[in-house]
Short mmCIF file of C-alpha atoms and ligand atoms in Angstrom, two decimals:
data_model
loop_
_atom_site.label_atom_id
_atom_site.label_comp_id
_atom_site.label_asym_id
_atom_site.label_seq_id
_atom_site.Cartn_x
_atom_site.Cartn_y
_atom_site.Cartn_z
CA MET A 12 12.19 -2.26 19.92
CA GLN A 13 16.22 -3.01 20.10
CA HIS A 14 15.98 -2.86 16.37
CA TYR A 15 14.38 0.37 15.93
CA ILE A 16 17.00 1.81 18.41
CA ARG A 17 19.79 0.75 16.21
CA ILE A 18 18.16 2.19 13.51
CA LEU A 19 17.48 5.36 15.38
CA GLN A 20 21.30 5.43 16.38
CA SER A 21 22.16 5.40 12.43
CA PHE A 22 20.48 9.16 12.50
CA ILE A 23 21.09 10.31 15.84
CA PRO A 24 23.60 9.90 18.51
CA LEU A 25 22.01 8.50 21.71
CA LYS A 26 23.34 9.39 24.85
CA GLU A 27 22.71 7.09 27.92
CA THR A 28 21.07 10.07 29.64
CA TYR A 29 18.46 9.98 27.01
CA ASN A 30 14.96 8.39 27.45
CA VAL A 31 13.69 7.27 24.24
CA SER A 32 10.14 6.55 23.38
CA ILE A 33 9.07 4.81 19.87
CA ILE A 34 5.27 4.94 19.25
CA PRO A 35 3.76 3.26 16.07
CA ILE A 36 1.21 5.56 14.03
CA ASN A 37 -1.24 3.09 11.94
CA ASP A 38 -2.55 5.52 9.82
CA GLY A 39 -1.08 4.42 6.50
CA HIS A 40 -1.67 1.35 4.35
CA ILE A 41 1.98 1.14 3.03
CA ASN A 42 5.18 2.14 5.22
CA ILE A 43 6.11 1.33 9.07
CA THR A 44 5.75 4.82 10.75
CA LEU A 45 7.04 5.40 14.25
CA ARG A 46 7.01 8.66 16.22
CA VAL A 47 10.27 8.86 18.15
CA VAL A 48 10.53 10.99 21.24
CA ILE A 49 13.56 11.67 22.74
CA ASN A 50 13.84 13.22 26.43
CA GLU A 51 16.78 14.54 27.02
CA GLN A 52 16.55 15.76 30.89
CA GLY A 53 13.06 17.34 29.94
CA ASP A 54 14.14 18.59 26.86
CA TYR A 55 11.78 16.87 24.20
CA ARG A 56 12.57 16.21 20.72
CA GLN A 57 10.22 14.32 18.16
CA PHE A 58 11.04 12.75 14.82
CA ILE A 59 9.41 10.47 12.31
CA LEU A 60 11.11 7.38 11.61
CA GLN A 61 9.61 5.36 8.92
CA ARG A 62 10.30 2.04 7.24
CA ILE A 63 9.65 2.34 3.42
CA ASN A 64 7.94 -0.46 1.97
CA ARG A 65 10.79 -2.13 -0.39
CA SER A 66 8.46 -4.54 -2.22
CA ILE A 67 6.53 -1.66 -3.40
CA PHE A 68 9.39 1.31 -3.65
CA HIS A 69 12.23 -0.49 -5.25
CA LYS A 70 14.41 2.82 -5.59
CA PRO A 71 14.15 4.52 -2.41
CA GLU A 72 17.15 6.73 -3.45
CA LEU A 73 15.33 7.77 -6.42
CA MET A 74 12.08 8.54 -4.30
CA LEU A 75 14.15 10.58 -1.95
CA HIS A 76 16.03 12.30 -4.65
CA SER A 77 12.64 13.52 -6.19
CA LEU A 78 11.31 14.50 -2.77
CA ASN A 79 14.26 16.67 -1.91
CA ILE A 80 14.20 18.47 -5.42
CA VAL A 81 10.53 19.25 -4.45
CA ASN A 82 11.17 20.48 -0.95
CA ARG A 83 14.02 22.70 -2.32
CA HIS A 84 11.56 24.26 -4.85
CA LEU A 85 8.70 24.67 -2.27
CA GLN A 86 11.36 26.33 0.18
CA ASN A 87 12.32 28.66 -2.32
CA SER A 88 8.93 29.67 -3.66
CA ASP A 89 6.37 31.50 -1.41
CA TYR A 90 4.67 28.18 0.01
CA PRO A 91 2.89 28.86 2.90
CA TYR A 92 2.71 25.33 4.44
CA GLU A 93 5.78 23.48 6.19
CA VAL A 94 7.77 21.23 4.31
CA LEU A 95 8.48 17.64 4.82
CA GLU A 96 12.32 17.83 5.51
CA ILE A 97 14.47 14.83 5.29
CA ILE A 98 16.94 14.09 7.93
CA PRO A 99 19.81 12.21 6.81
CA ASN A 100 21.90 9.97 8.86
CA LEU A 101 24.92 10.36 10.29
CA ASN A 102 26.79 9.33 7.21
CA GLN A 103 24.89 11.95 5.47
CA GLN A 104 22.64 9.57 3.35
CA LEU A 105 19.07 9.78 3.00
CA PHE A 106 18.21 6.82 4.24
CA THR A 107 19.63 3.70 6.34
CA GLU A 108 19.72 0.07 5.03
CA ASP A 109 19.22 -2.23 7.74
CA GLN A 110 20.46 -6.14 8.00
CA ASN A 111 17.16 -7.20 6.17
CA GLY A 112 17.74 -4.96 3.35
CA ASP A 113 14.97 -2.55 4.36
CA PHE A 114 15.34 0.95 3.90
CA TRP A 115 14.34 3.69 6.71
CA ARG A 116 14.49 7.30 6.71
CA MET A 117 13.76 10.17 9.24
CA THR A 118 11.92 13.06 8.49
CA LYS A 119 11.19 16.24 10.89
CA PHE A 120 8.05 15.70 13.05
CA ILE A 121 5.41 18.28 12.48
CA SER A 122 4.24 19.04 16.02
CA HIS A 123 0.61 20.56 17.39
CA THR A 124 -1.13 19.35 14.14
CA TYR A 125 -3.51 16.20 13.83
CA CYS A 126 -4.28 13.82 10.91
CA THR A 127 -7.61 11.72 10.04
CA THR A 128 -8.52 9.29 8.31
CA LYS A 129 -12.18 10.31 7.50
CA VAL A 130 -13.02 13.95 6.31
CA ARG A 131 -14.69 15.66 9.61
CA ASP A 132 -17.00 18.40 7.63
CA PHE A 133 -17.40 20.41 4.63
CA SER A 134 -14.78 22.97 5.69
CA GLN A 135 -12.32 20.39 6.43
CA ALA A 136 -13.29 18.93 2.66
CA TYR A 137 -12.73 22.47 1.45
CA GLU A 138 -9.40 23.19 3.42
CA ALA A 139 -7.91 19.74 2.25
CA ALA A 140 -8.39 20.50 -1.38
CA LYS A 141 -7.37 24.06 -0.85
CA THR A 142 -4.12 22.76 0.64
CA PHE A 143 -3.56 20.59 -2.08
CA SER A 144 -4.24 22.98 -4.75
CA ILE A 145 -1.62 25.63 -3.27
CA PHE A 146 0.90 22.42 -3.29
CA TYR A 147 0.27 22.18 -7.03
CA SER A 148 0.33 25.87 -8.13
CA LYS A 149 3.92 26.10 -6.71
CA LEU A 150 5.13 22.77 -8.46
CA PHE A 151 3.57 24.25 -11.55
CA THR A 152 7.11 26.13 -12.18
CA LEU A 153 9.33 23.06 -11.72
CA SER A 154 9.86 21.04 -14.55
CA PRO A 155 8.25 17.58 -14.20
CA LYS A 156 11.03 15.92 -16.20
CA LEU A 157 12.96 16.45 -13.02
CA ILE A 158 10.98 14.04 -11.37
CA GLN A 159 10.76 10.33 -11.90
CA ALA A 160 8.03 8.05 -10.73
CA SER A 161 8.82 6.04 -7.74
CA ILE A 162 6.47 3.15 -8.87
CA PRO A 163 6.58 2.98 -12.69
CA GLU A 164 3.15 2.84 -14.22
CA PHE A 165 1.33 3.77 -11.40
CA VAL A 166 -1.10 5.87 -13.30
CA ASN A 167 -1.25 3.35 -16.17
CA PHE A 168 -4.71 2.32 -16.34
CA LYS A 169 -4.13 -0.47 -18.53
CA LYS A 170 -1.60 -2.21 -16.27
CA ARG A 171 -3.86 -2.00 -13.46
CA ILE A 172 -6.70 -4.04 -15.83
CA ASN A 173 -4.22 -6.42 -16.64
CA ASP A 174 -2.74 -6.83 -12.78
CA TYR A 175 -6.59 -7.59 -11.90
CA LYS A 176 -6.92 -9.99 -15.10
CA ASN A 177 -4.02 -11.79 -13.94
CA ALA A 178 -5.02 -11.87 -10.25
CA LEU A 179 -8.30 -13.21 -11.22
CA ASN A 180 -6.52 -16.33 -13.44
CA HIS A 181 -4.62 -17.12 -10.45
CA ALA A 182 -6.84 -16.75 -7.32
CA THR A 183 -8.42 -19.37 -5.43
CA GLU A 184 -12.06 -20.30 -5.92
CA GLN A 185 -13.13 -19.15 -2.43
CA ARG A 186 -11.57 -15.69 -2.61
CA LYS A 187 -13.38 -15.37 -6.12
CA HIS A 188 -16.63 -16.65 -4.95
CA LYS A 189 -16.40 -14.42 -1.69
CA ALA A 190 -15.93 -11.53 -4.00
CA SER A 191 -18.37 -12.26 -6.89
CA GLN A 192 -20.65 -9.40 -6.20
CA ALA A 193 -18.00 -6.89 -6.51
CA LEU A 194 -16.05 -8.61 -9.56
CA ASN A 195 -19.52 -9.05 -11.24
CA PHE A 196 -19.82 -5.06 -10.83
CA ILE A 197 -15.92 -4.36 -11.65
CA ASN A 198 -16.48 -6.65 -15.14
CA HIS A 199 -19.61 -4.66 -16.27
CA HIS A 200 -17.89 -1.13 -16.03
CA LEU A 201 -14.23 -1.55 -17.15
CA TYR A 202 -15.73 0.44 -19.98
CA LEU A 203 -15.51 3.27 -17.91
CA LEU A 204 -11.68 3.39 -17.99
CA GLU A 205 -11.33 3.66 -21.85
CA SER A 206 -11.93 7.28 -22.54
CA PHE A 207 -9.65 8.12 -20.00
CA ILE A 208 -6.87 5.73 -21.05
CA GLU A 209 -7.59 7.08 -24.74
CA ASN A 210 -7.09 10.67 -23.59
CA GLN A 211 -3.77 9.73 -21.89
CA GLN A 212 -2.43 7.96 -24.78
CA ASN A 213 -3.18 10.87 -26.79
CA ASP A 214 -1.74 13.23 -24.65
CA TYR A 215 -4.68 15.10 -24.22
CA PHE A 216 -4.00 15.37 -20.36
CA PRO A 217 -0.95 17.23 -19.45
CA GLU A 218 1.84 15.75 -17.43
CA ARG A 219 2.18 18.03 -14.20
CA ILE A 220 3.70 17.00 -11.13
CA ILE A 221 1.25 14.92 -8.96
CA HIS A 222 1.20 14.08 -5.30
CA GLY A 223 0.07 10.59 -6.29
CA ASP A 224 -1.76 10.00 -3.00
CA PRO A 225 -3.81 13.42 -1.76
CA LYS A 226 -6.03 11.17 0.47
CA ILE A 227 -7.19 12.90 3.76
CA SER A 228 -4.32 10.98 6.03
CA ASN A 229 -1.76 12.51 4.11
CA ILE A 230 -2.42 16.30 5.00
CA LEU A 231 -1.55 17.29 8.75
CA PHE A 232 -3.76 20.08 10.00
CA ASP A 233 -3.11 22.42 12.72
CA ASN A 234 -4.48 21.70 16.00
CA HIS A 235 -5.89 24.98 16.74
CA THR A 236 -6.83 26.80 13.47
CA HIS A 237 -7.60 23.31 11.53
CA LYS A 238 -6.22 24.91 8.62
CA GLY A 239 -3.70 22.38 6.79
CA ARG A 240 0.03 22.79 7.91
CA CYS A 241 1.74 20.48 5.97
CA VAL A 242 1.36 17.87 2.85
CA ILE A 243 3.00 14.54 4.05
CA ASP A 244 3.48 11.13 2.23
CA LEU A 245 5.54 12.34 -0.68
CA ASP A 246 6.63 9.17 -1.96
CA THR A 247 4.13 8.69 -4.98
CA LEU A 248 5.36 12.50 -6.48
CA MET A 249 5.60 11.82 -10.19
CA PRO A 250 4.97 13.42 -13.40
CA ALA A 251 1.21 12.52 -14.65
CA THR A 252 -2.21 13.78 -15.05
CA LEU A 253 -3.31 16.34 -12.29
CA LEU A 254 -6.95 14.56 -12.98
CA TYR A 255 -5.28 11.54 -10.90
CA ASP A 256 -5.11 13.84 -7.90
CA PHE A 257 -8.33 15.23 -7.98
CA GLY A 258 -10.01 11.89 -8.68
CA ASP A 259 -8.33 10.80 -5.35
CA MET A 260 -9.37 13.49 -3.59
CA VAL A 261 -12.97 13.11 -4.57
CA ARG A 262 -12.42 9.41 -3.55
CA SER A 263 -11.20 10.56 -0.05
CA TYR A 264 -13.10 13.81 0.84
CA THR A 265 -16.39 12.81 -0.50
CA ASN A 266 -16.71 9.68 1.39
CA LEU A 267 -19.03 10.16 4.86
CA LYS A 268 -17.75 6.37 5.70
CA ASP A 269 -14.56 4.72 6.61
CA GLU A 270 -12.34 3.43 3.78
CA ASP A 271 -13.46 -0.26 4.64
CA ASP A 272 -17.38 0.48 5.79
CA THR A 273 -19.11 -1.78 3.57
CA GLN A 274 -22.77 -0.04 4.41
CA PRO A 275 -23.99 1.98 1.01
CA GLU A 276 -26.35 4.40 2.84
CA ASP A 277 -25.38 7.62 3.50
CA ILE A 278 -21.60 7.49 2.15
CA PHE A 279 -21.68 10.50 0.01
CA SER A 280 -21.92 14.03 0.15
CA PRO A 281 -22.74 16.21 -2.90
CA ALA A 282 -22.11 19.37 -0.83
CA TYR A 283 -18.25 18.03 -0.05
CA TYR A 284 -18.12 17.37 -3.64
CA GLU A 285 -18.47 20.87 -4.51
CA ALA A 286 -16.15 22.01 -1.73
CA VAL A 287 -13.62 19.54 -3.05
CA LYS A 288 -13.90 20.93 -6.59
CA THR A 289 -13.71 24.80 -5.51
CA GLY A 290 -10.80 23.81 -3.25
CA PHE A 291 -9.14 22.16 -5.89
CA LEU A 292 -9.75 24.89 -8.47
CA SER A 293 -8.81 27.71 -5.98
CA ASN A 294 -5.05 28.21 -6.99
CA THR A 295 -4.91 25.70 -10.52
CA SER A 296 -7.80 27.12 -12.31
CA ASP A 297 -5.67 29.45 -14.31
CA VAL A 298 -3.29 26.75 -15.34
CA LEU A 299 -5.59 24.00 -16.09
CA THR A 300 -6.62 23.32 -19.62
CA PRO A 301 -10.26 23.42 -20.71
CA ILE A 302 -9.93 19.55 -21.24
CA GLU A 303 -8.98 19.01 -17.98
CA LYS A 304 -11.57 21.03 -16.49
CA ASP A 305 -13.95 19.24 -18.49
CA ASN A 306 -12.95 15.93 -17.09
CA LEU A 307 -13.27 16.66 -13.29
CA ASP A 308 -16.34 14.56 -12.98
CA TYR A 309 -14.94 11.78 -14.95
CA ALA A 310 -11.81 11.66 -13.42
CA GLY A 311 -13.47 11.12 -9.86
CA GLN A 312 -15.45 8.08 -11.14
CA VAL A 313 -12.26 6.71 -12.76
CA VAL A 314 -10.15 7.15 -9.43
CA VAL A 315 -12.83 5.53 -7.49
CA PHE A 316 -13.16 2.76 -9.91
CA ILE A 317 -9.33 2.26 -10.08
CA GLN A 318 -9.10 2.07 -6.48
CA ALA A 319 -11.79 -0.58 -6.42
CA ILE A 320 -9.83 -2.50 -8.74
CA ARG A 321 -6.52 -2.13 -6.98
CA PHE A 322 -8.33 -3.28 -3.67
CA VAL A 323 -10.14 -6.39 -5.14
CA THR A 324 -6.66 -7.39 -6.86
CA ASP A 325 -5.25 -7.42 -3.80
CA PHE A 326 -7.84 -9.47 -2.17
CA LEU A 327 -7.58 -11.81 -5.10
CA ASN A 328 -3.41 -11.98 -4.72
CA GLY A 329 -4.03 -13.04 -0.98
CA ASP A 330 -3.44 -9.49 0.67
CA ILE A 331 0.41 -8.85 -0.46
CA TYR A 332 0.15 -5.04 -0.85
CA TYR A 333 -1.70 -3.05 1.53
CA LYS A 334 -1.63 -3.51 5.28
CA ILE A 335 -4.76 -5.66 6.28
CA LYS A 336 -6.40 -5.69 9.94
CA TYR A 337 -8.63 -9.00 9.23
CA PRO A 338 -9.08 -11.46 6.54
CA ASN A 339 -12.05 -9.75 4.24
CA HIS A 340 -10.20 -5.98 4.69
CA ASN A 341 -9.50 -5.70 1.24
CA LEU A 342 -13.00 -6.76 0.27
CA ASN A 343 -14.47 -4.50 2.35
CA ARG A 344 -12.46 -1.63 1.22
CA THR A 345 -13.55 -2.71 -2.46
CA LYS A 346 -17.03 -2.88 -1.43
CA ASN A 347 -16.96 0.72 0.05
CA GLN A 348 -15.30 2.16 -3.00
CA ILE A 349 -18.15 0.42 -5.29
CA ASN A 350 -20.59 2.02 -3.12
CA LEU A 351 -19.11 5.51 -3.16
CA LEU A 352 -18.87 5.14 -7.22
CA ARG A 353 -22.72 4.51 -7.45
CA GLU A 354 -23.45 7.66 -5.75
CA LEU A 355 -20.69 9.45 -7.89
CA PHE A 356 -22.80 8.01 -11.17
CA LYS A 357 -25.97 9.62 -9.79
CA ILE A 358 -24.04 13.13 -9.54
CA LYS A 359 -23.22 12.45 -13.08
CA SER A 360 -26.68 11.94 -14.69
CA VAL A 361 -27.96 14.96 -12.55
CA CYS A 362 -25.39 17.58 -14.30
P1 ADP B 416 2.11 5.79 4.51
O1 ADP B 416 2.79 5.63 3.41
O2 ADP B 416 2.13 4.21 5.48
O3 ADP B 416 0.54 6.20 4.38
P2 ADP B 416 2.56 8.14 5.68
O4 ADP B 416 4.32 8.88 5.04
O5 ADP B 416 1.44 8.90 5.13
O6 ADP B 416 2.84 6.66 5.83
O7 ADP B 416 2.80 8.22 7.15
C1 ADP B 416 1.68 7.73 8.22
C2 ADP B 416 0.92 8.58 9.31
O8 ADP B 416 2.12 9.06 10.27
C3 ADP B 416 0.49 9.97 8.46
O9 ADP B 416 -0.98 9.52 8.11
C4 ADP B 416 0.51 10.86 9.94
O10 ADP B 416 -0.57 10.42 10.72
C5 ADP B 416 1.98 10.35 10.51
N1 ADP B 416 2.76 11.22 9.88
C6 ADP B 416 3.77 10.97 8.86
N2 ADP B 416 4.56 11.92 8.91
C7 ADP B 416 4.11 12.43 9.86
C8 ADP B 416 5.15 14.00 10.31
N3 ADP B 416 6.35 14.45 9.74
N4 ADP B 416 4.63 15.08 11.42
C9 ADP B 416 3.65 13.92 12.20
N5 ADP B 416 2.84 13.08 11.84
C10 ADP B 416 3.42 12.52 10.83
C1 GN1 B 417 -1.85 4.04 -0.09
O1 GN1 B 417 0.16 5.04 1.85
P1 GN1 B 417 -1.22 5.34 2.14
O2 GN1 B 417 -1.79 4.71 2.91
O3 GN1 B 417 -1.36 6.87 2.29
C2 GN1 B 417 -1.79 3.66 -1.58
C3 GN1 B 417 -2.43 4.91 -2.41
C4 GN1 B 417 -4.04 4.27 -2.20
C5 GN1 B 417 -4.57 4.51 -0.65
C6 GN1 B 417 -5.84 3.78 -0.54
C7 GN1 B 417 1.99 3.65 -2.49
O4 GN1 B 417 -2.01 5.30 0.53
O5 GN1 B 417 -2.10 4.75 -3.35
O6 GN1 B 417 -4.66 5.20 -2.92
O7 GN1 B 417 -3.50 3.58 -0.10
N1 GN1 B 417 -0.26 3.96 -1.77
C8 GN1 B 417 0.23 3.38 -2.31
O8 GN1 B 417 -6.25 4.08 0.71
O9 GN1 B 417 0.20 2.53 -3.07
MG1 MG B 418 -0.21 8.10 3.96
#
C-alpha cells in the first residue's frame, strides 16, 4: 500500500486531509490495475493507476506515444466515445518508473460504466463489435506508419508456432503429459495457419491500425444505456491485419462460457456470431477489401487457434506470461479455446 501511495504521489500531490483508497481490479491477464479513489472532504476523484508488465512491454514510452497519437486523432474526429486519456506525472512524463524498474501510468477513470469478462447476451455481442467498428473506422484516416507495434511480431503466427515448438522442447514431462490431448489437437491442426500466413506474406491483407486485444473486458459499457462508452486497454495498438481483431472478437463475444471453463457443451452461439459480424461490418464494410471480407470466417478460426497455442505455450513454459489463479489455469484456458474452435469448424461446414 505504501508503495502504491508513493507512486500515486508522483502523479498527484496528496494533502494530509485526503483520504485515499486503492482498490485492485482483477479483470486483465497482464497488468496490475488499481482504482484510486481520493476523497477530499466529501469531494471524490477517481483514477486508474496501472503497472505496465515490463517483461511483455519493453518500451512503454513507445506504447504511450502511440496511444497519444491515436487519442489525439480520435479527439479531432467525430468519435462518439470517451477517449482513454493519459494523465502525465508531475514531471510531465507519461509514466513513472519505480525503484524496481517497473513502469506506472495513470489514466482517467471512466465512471458510471461496467466491464464484463463474458458476453451477457446477443445485443451486447452486437454492441461490442459495433463499438470497435466505429473505433476502427475513425482510425482509417490515420496512417498505420505512425504507430509502432508495442510487442514486435505480435501477429506473426510463424513466430507463435516457433515459440510453441520451443516450449514443447523445454517443457517438463509432467506438463506435457497433462496437456497431451490439447497438444495432440494442436499438432494435428497446425496446417490451419498456413493459408493465413501465406496471405500475410503476400500482403493480401492490408495493414491497418488494429487494437490488438478487442476482448469483451476491454470495453466499458454505460451503466444505464448498456451502450459502449469507452474502448480501453490500448496497449497493443499496431499496424496489422484487421482480421486479427475480427477473429479475436469472435473468440471473445461468441463464447458463452468463461475463458477457462473446460466444458464443451453449449459453448458457442451461432446467433452471437452473426451479431459480431454485423456489428464489425457496420462501420468498416465500405473500406474492407473483398479478400478481407472473404476471410472473416477463417480469421475467427485462426485467432481462436492461435490463442489456444499461446495459452498452452505458457502452460508448457511454466506460466510466465498470463496471470494465473491456480496451477492448471492456462491448460484449462487452452481447452476452452479448443472447444470453441471445434464449434467454429461446424459453422464453416454449414456455410
Ligand atoms: P490488462 O492489460 O491487464 O487487461 P486493462 O487496461 O484492460 O489491463 O485494465 C484491467 C481492467 O481495469 C479492465 O478490464 C477494466 O475492468 C478496468 N479499467 C481499466 N481502465 C479503466 C478506466 N479508465 N476506467 C474504468 N475501469 C477501467
Ligand atoms: C491478454 O491484457 P488482457 O487480459 O486484456 C493478452 C491478449 C490475449 C488475452 C486473452 C498483451 O489480454 O493478447 O488475447 O489476454 N494481452 C497481451 O484473454 O498479451
Ligand atoms: Mg484488458
